[in-house]
XYZ file of C-alpha atoms in Angstrom:
270
model
C 45.256 64.996 249.751
C 47.996 64.678 247.201
C 50.041 62.579 249.619
C 51.067 59.317 248.010
C 51.082 56.455 250.460
C 54.160 54.298 250.191
C 53.288 50.638 249.718
C 54.465 48.545 252.607
C 56.684 45.798 251.249
C 55.850 42.284 252.317
C 58.405 40.480 254.443
C 57.508 37.196 252.768
C 56.120 36.742 249.278
C 55.006 33.153 248.810
C 54.114 31.506 245.510
C 52.506 28.065 245.634
C 54.098 26.004 242.856
C 52.022 22.966 243.781
C 49.281 22.200 246.287
C 48.447 18.567 245.590
C 49.205 15.225 247.197
C 50.852 12.229 245.525
C 47.766 11.027 243.657
C 47.854 13.991 241.310
C 49.651 13.229 238.028
C 53.373 13.654 238.462
C 53.564 14.671 234.800
C 50.231 16.164 233.727
C 49.303 15.841 230.068
C 50.079 18.676 227.666
C 46.458 19.802 227.625
C 46.395 20.693 231.305
C 49.968 21.254 232.420
C 49.648 24.974 231.595
C 46.508 25.294 233.717
C 46.322 28.154 236.227
C 42.589 27.951 236.925
C 42.570 25.176 239.478
C 41.751 22.363 237.046
C 44.741 20.436 238.366
C 47.038 20.535 241.333
C 50.709 19.753 240.994
C 52.488 18.047 243.871
C 53.358 20.398 246.710
C 56.094 23.011 246.406
C 56.541 26.621 247.555
C 58.729 29.529 246.432
C 59.754 32.104 249.044
C 60.696 35.645 247.989
C 61.776 34.304 244.604
C 64.966 33.000 246.210
C 64.179 29.959 248.314
C 62.340 26.814 247.304
C 60.614 24.221 249.450
C 60.713 20.849 247.660
C 61.849 20.418 244.035
C 58.683 18.483 243.202
C 58.251 16.881 239.742
C 56.244 19.688 238.077
C 57.495 22.607 240.162
C 60.194 23.886 237.812
C 58.007 23.630 234.693
C 55.157 25.443 236.404
C 57.398 28.187 237.784
C 59.400 28.730 234.597
C 57.099 27.886 231.703
C 53.658 28.699 233.097
C 54.159 31.456 235.682
C 57.296 32.659 233.843
C 59.124 33.451 237.068
C 62.721 34.609 237.122
C 64.583 31.906 239.038
C 68.095 33.237 238.478
C 68.236 34.556 242.045
C 67.680 31.125 243.598
C 69.763 30.893 246.771
C 68.494 27.852 248.629
C 66.377 24.695 248.486
C 64.702 23.223 251.560
C 63.583 19.598 251.412
C 60.822 18.244 253.623
C 61.538 14.604 252.780
C 62.615 12.346 249.935
C 59.263 10.970 248.721
C 59.077 11.181 244.934
C 56.148 13.618 244.942
C 58.378 16.096 246.816
C 61.787 15.453 245.272
C 63.176 14.344 241.935
C 66.717 14.749 240.676
C 65.335 16.063 237.378
C 63.517 18.923 239.105
C 66.545 19.598 241.296
C 68.795 19.816 238.229
C 66.355 22.162 236.501
C 66.336 24.588 239.423
C 70.116 24.401 239.831
C 70.437 25.239 236.141
C 68.567 28.509 236.734
C 70.750 29.751 239.581
C 73.685 32.044 238.914
C 75.805 30.640 241.722
C 75.972 27.794 244.179
C 72.697 26.955 245.883
C 72.309 26.011 249.525
C 70.586 22.656 249.985
C 68.944 21.985 253.340
C 67.534 18.646 254.470
C 67.441 16.353 257.478
C 70.862 14.902 258.182
C 69.587 11.378 257.551
C 68.181 12.206 254.116
C 71.339 12.863 252.104
C 72.446 9.258 251.414
C 69.015 8.424 249.967
C 68.882 11.241 247.414
C 71.527 9.663 245.144
C 72.998 13.058 244.325
C 75.378 13.083 241.379
C 78.862 14.562 241.634
C 77.741 17.460 239.442
C 74.744 18.170 241.684
C 76.926 18.148 244.785
C 79.410 20.539 243.167
C 76.600 23.003 242.379
C 75.307 23.048 245.940
C 76.411 23.800 249.468
C 74.780 20.984 251.429
C 73.534 21.756 254.945
C 72.471 18.691 256.977
C 69.786 19.753 259.462
C 69.171 18.630 263.016
C 65.659 18.822 264.435
C 65.236 21.854 266.665
C 68.517 23.506 265.628
C 68.027 26.847 263.857
C 69.959 27.777 260.731
C 70.393 31.020 258.787
C 69.771 31.490 255.078
C 70.313 35.038 253.913
C 68.352 37.237 256.318
C 65.971 34.427 257.285
C 66.111 32.162 260.313
C 64.783 28.665 259.777
C 63.751 26.204 262.470
C 63.384 22.568 261.313
C 60.904 20.457 263.281
C 60.099 16.768 263.143
C 57.009 15.752 261.160
C 54.675 12.855 261.911
C 55.100 11.235 258.500
C 56.485 7.851 257.610
C 59.490 7.806 255.321
C 60.055 4.080 255.058
C 63.282 2.405 253.950
C 65.375 5.453 254.860
C 67.003 6.810 257.994
C 65.565 10.289 257.578
C 62.957 12.210 259.518
C 60.435 14.229 257.525
C 60.547 17.927 258.394
C 58.247 20.853 259.023
C 59.779 24.328 258.904
C 59.286 27.696 260.590
C 60.685 30.576 258.528
C 61.275 33.900 260.321
C 62.335 37.299 259.028
C 61.917 40.874 260.282
C 59.386 40.003 262.961
C 57.242 37.828 260.692
C 57.119 34.042 260.613
C 55.252 31.220 258.942
C 55.001 27.469 259.410
C 55.132 24.986 256.524
C 53.856 21.493 257.328
C 53.508 19.285 254.240
C 53.587 16.244 254.912
C 52.592 15.212 258.402
C 49.618 14.272 260.555
C 49.123 15.066 264.263
C 52.086 17.067 265.517
C 54.783 15.128 267.326
C 54.929 15.977 271.036
C 58.325 17.676 270.709
C 57.142 19.728 267.727
C 53.963 20.762 269.549
C 56.018 21.932 272.541
C 58.059 24.184 270.243
C 54.980 25.481 268.448
C 53.402 26.580 271.728
C 56.261 29.076 272.123
C 55.622 30.672 268.720
C 53.582 33.626 267.505
C 53.019 32.834 263.841
C 51.532 34.941 261.078
C 50.630 32.025 258.825
C 50.417 28.253 259.205
C 50.408 26.168 256.029
C 48.965 22.801 256.965
C 48.574 19.696 254.894
C 45.020 18.477 254.277
C 45.652 15.374 252.210
C 42.365 13.738 253.162
C 39.021 15.461 252.772
C 36.006 15.554 255.052
C 36.282 11.985 256.329
C 35.928 10.867 259.904
C 37.874 7.670 259.313
C 40.727 6.927 256.934
C 43.770 4.663 257.092
C 46.097 7.578 256.270
C 45.582 9.350 259.617
C 48.990 8.315 261.007
C 50.846 10.227 258.275
C 48.298 12.688 256.867
C 45.529 15.000 258.059
C 41.825 14.747 257.345
C 39.796 17.976 257.402
C 38.233 17.057 260.785
C 41.771 16.549 262.120
C 42.814 19.952 260.804
C 39.821 21.565 262.506
C 40.834 20.002 265.827
C 44.433 21.098 265.343
C 43.419 24.666 264.483
C 41.139 24.865 267.546
C 44.085 23.944 269.780
C 46.427 26.257 267.861
C 44.056 29.136 268.530
C 43.503 28.099 272.150
C 47.274 28.116 272.734
C 47.814 31.449 270.981
C 50.250 30.007 268.450
C 48.746 32.119 265.691
C 48.661 35.900 265.999
C 45.196 37.462 266.216
C 45.227 38.232 262.501
C 47.016 34.989 261.656
C 45.887 32.828 258.753
C 45.628 29.073 258.213
C 46.289 27.856 254.677
C 45.527 24.332 253.454
C 47.737 22.568 250.920
C 48.792 19.043 249.862
C 45.226 18.066 248.965
C 44.579 14.701 247.333
C 42.724 14.461 244.031
C 40.572 11.492 245.011
C 39.838 12.442 248.621
C 38.230 15.893 248.326
C 34.888 17.029 246.945
C 33.927 20.345 245.284
C 31.279 20.915 247.961
C 33.773 21.148 250.807
C 33.755 24.229 252.995
C 36.839 25.484 254.776
C 35.460 28.117 257.108
C 38.092 30.771 257.815
C 40.852 28.611 256.370
C 42.297 29.359 252.924
C 42.471 26.485 250.444
C 45.626 27.144 248.435
C 45.760 26.579 244.680
C 48.620 26.344 242.214
C 49.982 29.778 241.404
C 48.429 31.406 244.484
C 50.446 34.280 245.897
C 50.414 35.103 249.595
C 52.075 38.091 251.239
C 53.080 38.221 254.897
């Protein structure tokens, strides 16, 4: 007795700045944009250790700064999954860049850059890192592996990306947007031992839906998770988290089994 146990620090501290798909309002009305009780979802975005952002989505800066009141001055890097307007706007990018004390690393698929229409000022405030699928990069003390996503990005030459972030023996997968894994991505995943997999679940509990070539339904997710477990991709105590959930395609009665349905403002430690 009398011995104080030292709290084990998390390797990753994740804050979900948005967990919705594109049919959620890109600019929620003033009456709900301060909501933290799950009334609304903002389009998908994630903050890692307070320093790295996945997707400068339309409402992500406002939610982080004005609602959650997070300190964003330590922002070091921004990772983009793809250029769809529910995941990237120049206004949100500028807002995050305005918080950072120094230059910010910007990571995206090599084919994405010409389509972002970055201003000269934006380019001067960033160090741009074009990514190749399957080629690891370093950001601070993290290693990041970009993987191809099964998601159509029409009228551009880019490939949408999933990411695996690794640090100090821990790793997590972020897969928003994308349906069934591409064969090459699945081959890489089978070599992983992940602590957390964040999977998109745009479509609810529907057996049939036209979106299945670019987005997951809940039955698809259940099939994917069964194979993920069968192949040992998740560690024994690994967790599956659902995000990127559409407003019009889910019902309040849905059950998620052992999977965690993320919500805006949710914090997850790994």
